[in-house]
Each structure stands twice: as structure tokens, then as C-alpha cells.
Amino acid sequence: MQHDPRCGAILCAAEEELAPFLPHLAEEQRLSRAMLTLHIGRICGLQMVLAATGMCKVNAALAVQTVLDTISPDFVLNAGTAGGMSPALGLFETAVTTECAYHDVAEAILTESHPHLPSVWFASDPDLLAACRRAAERAPGRVHFGRTVTGEAFITDEGRAEINARFAPLTVDMETAAMAHVCYVNRVPFAAIRSVTDTADHSGIGTFEENCARASAVSATLVLDVLRELTR
């Protein structure tokens, strides 16, 4: 990653997750690409492109590649919400992804064929993680650093124990690893910052929907501070 990034991207799965960022976007312009709306402007002194990708892996991957081909950002941040998998995380606490993987893709698909990964894990960019750690020191709520796993299913109780046993993640979602995958093959720095909407004790689609707006605002607060770190 460049020490003085010129342009970045913030990508969220849902419009509700993207909403807290839009009031901070100055000189906004909009582009339509691949049925996506790209919001382009300045935040914290950086040229930024913002987009809601849509949910699940294919939508996430398509959106990242579209943004990379259209804007060529120096880095990509994934923001929004996630399900808490570790008992260490409570509602509305934030997880910064140090590495991510698919929990529903066979290991050999990624390690024995393209992109020939050394393991199933996509590592987050160390410079972005360093900025996240500095910003986390000032965060009003608890910020955790650790693994995220991604898959097509919304995880409630079914499958939780198996995923925890195999991967020991902090959080689970439906997009992060797909975004990291696209950034990896394009050699673009990537990190993810998501806040918790639901846990083993507070599970279900209804809980996610009830908590999404608040968790999205918590995530956005940390992401904006990370941008400030990147411009110091």
C-alpha cells in the first residue's frame, strides 16, 4: 500500500450499512455501473468511492471488481455489520478482520487451483490494520481483532458449533471473504470493519434487522477514524 493513498473505496453489503457514510461525502458525484450506484467524492481529505454491493458472495465480488475497474482505488475497506461467533463479542461491538476465509468452500478449490493460496485465509493489509489499531485506541466501544468467515447462509444456531470448531472466527458474514478474494488477485490492499448485530444469545433475522442501523453507525464511526489515520 502507498504511504500517501490518493483514493479509497468503502463497500457495504446493504444500503442501510452505507447510509452513515453518505452525509460525510463532499463534492458527491454518482456513476451507474453493473446495476450499482457508485458514490464518488471526498471524505477526510481522500477521494473515495462508496457503494452498496448487495448481499452474498457473487454480488460482493462483482461490486469490488466493478469498483476496481472503474475507479482504481488504492485500498478497499469493507464496512457494516456481522454476526458474532466468539462469545467474547457483545452486541454493537466491532470486529476488525485480520484474516478471512469461506466456511462453505472446500479448501482444495482455493489452494490447488486458482488463486493457489498457501491456505484458505486471505490476510488483511498490514498497513490498513495498523491504522485500524491506532483508531481503535480512541473508539468509544470495544474493538476486537481476529478472524472472519463468510458463507451464503445467515448463521443462527444451525451450523454455529461446526464453524466455530473449524475456524474459531470472531464473526461471520456473507461477503467479506469474497471481497478479500477479489482484492487479493488484483493486489489491492483490503481490510474489513464490521459491528455485531446478533450473537448466539441474541440470534435470528429479526435481531439483525432490529440492530442493523445502530451497528452500521458504530462501524462507520471507526472507519471514518481509520481514514483520518491514513491521511495523518
Coordinates of C-alpha atoms in Angstrom, one line a residue:
M1 CA 0.0 0.0 0.0
Q2 CA 1.2 3.5 -0.7
H3 CA 2.1 5.6 2.3
D4 CA 0.0 8.5 0.9
P5 CA -3.1 6.9 -0.6
R6 CA -4.9 9.1 -3.1
C7 CA -8.2 7.2 -3.4
G8 CA -10.0 4.6 -1.5
A9 CA -13.3 2.6 -1.5
I10 CA -15.8 1.8 1.2
L11 CA -18.1 -1.1 0.3
C12 CA -21.1 -2.3 2.3
A13 CA -23.4 -5.1 1.6
A14 CA -26.7 -3.2 2.3
E15 CA -27.9 0.4 1.7
E16 CA -28.6 0.7 5.4
E17 CA -25.0 -0.1 6.2
L18 CA -23.8 2.5 3.7
A19 CA -26.1 5.2 4.9
P20 CA -24.0 6.6 7.8
F21 CA -21.2 7.5 5.3
L22 CA -23.1 9.4 2.8
P23 CA -23.5 12.6 4.9
H24 CA -19.7 12.8 5.1
L25 CA -19.2 12.7 1.3
A26 CA -18.4 16.1 -0.1
E27 CA -18.5 17.0 -3.8
E28 CA -20.6 13.9 -4.5
Q29 CA -21.0 12.6 -8.0
R30 CA -22.7 9.3 -8.9
L31 CA -22.0 6.7 -11.5
S32 CA -24.1 3.7 -12.5
R33 CA -22.1 0.6 -13.3
A34 CA -23.3 -3.0 -13.5
M35 CA -26.6 -2.1 -11.8
L36 CA -24.7 -0.5 -8.9
T37 CA -24.6 3.1 -7.8
L38 CA -21.1 4.4 -7.1
H39 CA -21.0 7.5 -4.9
I40 CA -17.8 9.4 -5.6
G41 CA -16.5 12.4 -3.6
R42 CA -14.2 13.3 -0.7
I43 CA -14.1 12.2 2.9
C44 CA -11.4 13.2 5.4
G45 CA -9.3 14.6 2.5
L46 CA -9.3 11.5 0.5
Q47 CA -11.0 10.8 -2.9
M48 CA -13.4 8.0 -2.1
V49 CA -15.9 5.8 -3.9
L50 CA -18.8 4.3 -1.8
A51 CA -21.2 1.6 -2.9
A52 CA -23.7 -0.9 -1.5
T53 CA -22.8 -4.2 -3.1
G54 CA -25.8 -6.3 -2.4
M55 CA -25.7 -9.4 -0.2
C56 CA -23.9 -12.7 -0.7
K57 CA -20.6 -13.6 -2.3
V58 CA -21.3 -13.1 -6.0
N59 CA -22.8 -9.7 -5.5
A60 CA -19.9 -8.7 -3.3
A61 CA -17.2 -9.9 -5.8
L62 CA -18.9 -8.3 -8.7
A63 CA -19.1 -5.0 -7.0
V64 CA -15.5 -5.0 -5.9
Q65 CA -14.3 -5.8 -9.4
T66 CA -16.5 -3.1 -10.9
V67 CA -15.1 -0.5 -8.5
L68 CA -11.6 -1.6 -9.2
D69 CA -12.1 -1.4 -12.9
T70 CA -13.9 1.9 -12.8
I71 CA -12.0 3.9 -10.1
S72 CA -8.8 2.0 -9.4
P73 CA -8.7 2.8 -5.6
D74 CA -5.5 2.4 -3.6
F75 CA -7.3 0.4 -1.0
V76 CA -10.7 -1.1 -0.2
L77 CA -12.5 -1.1 3.2
N78 CA -15.5 -3.3 3.8
A79 CA -17.8 -1.9 6.5
G80 CA -21.1 -2.7 8.0
T81 CA -22.4 -5.5 10.2
A82 CA -21.7 -9.1 11.1
G83 CA -22.9 -11.9 13.3
G84 CA -20.9 -12.5 16.4
M85 CA -19.4 -16.0 16.6
S86 CA -17.0 -15.7 19.5
P87 CA -18.5 -15.3 23.0
A88 CA -16.0 -12.5 23.5
L89 CA -18.1 -10.2 21.3
G90 CA -21.2 -8.5 22.5
L91 CA -23.9 -6.6 20.6
F92 CA -22.7 -3.5 18.9
E93 CA -19.0 -4.3 19.5
T94 CA -16.7 -4.1 16.5
A95 CA -14.6 -6.7 14.8
V96 CA -11.6 -5.8 12.6
T97 CA -10.8 -8.7 10.3
T98 CA -7.1 -9.8 10.5
E99 CA -7.8 -12.7 8.0
C100 CA -10.9 -14.2 6.4
A101 CA -12.0 -17.4 4.7
Y102 CA -15.0 -19.1 3.3
H103 CA -16.7 -21.5 5.6
D104 CA -18.6 -23.2 2.8
V105 CA -15.9 -23.7 0.1
A106 CA -13.6 -26.7 0.0
E107 CA -10.0 -25.9 0.8
A108 CA -8.6 -27.5 -2.3
I109 CA -10.6 -25.3 -4.6
L110 CA -8.5 -22.3 -3.4
T111 CA -5.2 -23.9 -2.7
E112 CA -4.9 -26.4 -5.5
S113 CA -6.3 -24.2 -8.3
H114 CA -6.6 -20.5 -8.9
P115 CA -5.6 -18.4 -7.0
H116 CA -3.3 -21.1 -5.4
L117 CA -3.5 -19.8 -1.9
P118 CA -1.0 -21.1 0.7
S119 CA -4.0 -21.6 3.0
V120 CA -7.7 -20.8 3.0
W121 CA -7.1 -17.5 4.7
F122 CA -7.0 -14.1 3.0
A123 CA -4.8 -11.8 5.1
S124 CA -5.9 -8.2 5.6
D125 CA -3.4 -5.5 4.6
P126 CA -0.9 -4.8 7.4
D127 CA -0.8 -1.0 6.9
L128 CA -4.6 -0.8 7.0
L129 CA -4.6 -3.0 10.1
A130 CA -2.1 -0.7 11.7
A131 CA -4.4 2.3 11.0
C132 CA -7.3 0.3 12.5
R133 CA -5.3 -0.4 15.7
R134 CA -4.5 3.3 16.1
A135 CA -8.1 4.3 15.5
A136 CA -9.3 1.6 17.9
E137 CA -7.4 3.2 20.7
R138 CA -9.8 6.1 20.6
A139 CA -13.0 4.2 19.8
P140 CA -15.8 4.7 22.4
G141 CA -16.8 1.0 22.3
R142 CA -14.8 -2.3 22.3
V143 CA -12.9 -3.2 19.2
H144 CA -11.7 -6.8 18.6
F145 CA -9.1 -8.0 16.0
G146 CA -9.4 -11.5 14.6
R147 CA -10.8 -13.9 12.0
T148 CA -13.9 -13.6 9.9
V149 CA -15.6 -16.3 7.9
T150 CA -18.0 -15.9 5.0
G151 CA -20.7 -18.1 3.5
E152 CA -24.0 -18.0 1.7
A153 CA -26.2 -18.8 4.8
F154 CA -27.3 -16.5 7.5
I155 CA -26.0 -18.3 10.6
T156 CA -28.3 -18.6 13.6
D157 CA -27.9 -21.8 15.8
E158 CA -27.6 -24.3 12.9
G159 CA -24.0 -24.7 11.8
R160 CA -22.6 -22.3 14.5
A161 CA -20.8 -25.0 16.5
E162 CA -19.2 -26.6 13.4
I163 CA -18.0 -23.3 12.1
N164 CA -16.5 -22.3 15.5
A165 CA -14.8 -25.7 15.7
R166 CA -13.2 -25.4 12.3
F167 CA -12.3 -21.8 12.1
A168 CA -12.6 -20.1 15.5
P169 CA -13.8 -16.8 14.0
L170 CA -14.8 -13.6 15.8
T171 CA -17.6 -13.0 13.3
V172 CA -19.5 -14.5 10.3
D173 CA -21.0 -12.7 7.3
M174 CA -21.9 -13.3 3.7
E175 CA -19.5 -11.0 1.8
T176 CA -16.1 -10.3 3.4
A177 CA -14.0 -13.2 2.0
A178 CA -15.4 -12.6 -1.5
M179 CA -14.3 -9.0 -1.3
A180 CA -10.9 -10.0 0.1
H181 CA -10.6 -12.7 -2.7
V182 CA -11.1 -10.1 -5.5
C183 CA -8.7 -7.7 -3.8
Y184 CA -6.1 -10.4 -3.4
V185 CA -6.0 -11.4 -7.1
N186 CA -5.9 -7.7 -8.0
R187 CA -3.2 -6.9 -5.4
V188 CA -5.2 -4.2 -3.8
P189 CA -5.0 -3.6 0.0
F190 CA -8.1 -4.7 1.9
A191 CA -9.5 -4.7 5.4
A192 CA -12.9 -5.2 6.9
I193 CA -14.5 -3.4 9.9
R194 CA -17.9 -4.7 11.0
S195 CA -20.0 -4.3 14.1
V196 CA -22.1 -7.0 15.7
T197 CA -25.9 -7.2 15.2
D198 CA -26.5 -10.7 16.6
T199 CA -24.8 -13.4 18.7
A200 CA -25.5 -16.9 19.9
D201 CA -27.5 -15.3 22.8
H202 CA -29.3 -12.8 20.5
S203 CA -29.8 -14.6 17.2
G204 CA -32.1 -14.5 14.2
I205 CA -33.0 -12.4 11.2
G206 CA -35.3 -10.3 13.4
T207 CA -32.5 -9.4 15.7
F208 CA -30.3 -8.5 12.8
E209 CA -32.9 -6.2 11.3
E210 CA -33.6 -4.5 14.6
N211 CA -29.9 -3.8 15.3
C212 CA -28.6 -3.1 11.8
A213 CA -28.8 0.7 11.8
R214 CA -27.2 1.1 15.1
A215 CA -24.4 -1.4 14.4
S216 CA -23.8 0.2 11.0
A217 CA -23.3 3.6 12.7
V218 CA -20.8 2.1 15.1
S219 CA -18.8 0.6 12.3
A220 CA -18.9 3.8 10.3
T221 CA -17.5 5.8 13.2
L222 CA -14.4 3.6 13.4
V223 CA -14.0 3.5 9.6
L224 CA -14.0 7.3 9.4
D225 CA -11.4 7.5 12.1
V226 CA -9.3 5.0 10.1
L227 CA -9.5 7.3 7.1
R228 CA -8.2 10.1 9.3
E229 CA -5.3 7.9 10.3
L230 CA -4.4 7.2 6.7
T231 CA -4.1 11.0 6.0
R232 CA -2.0 11.9 9.0

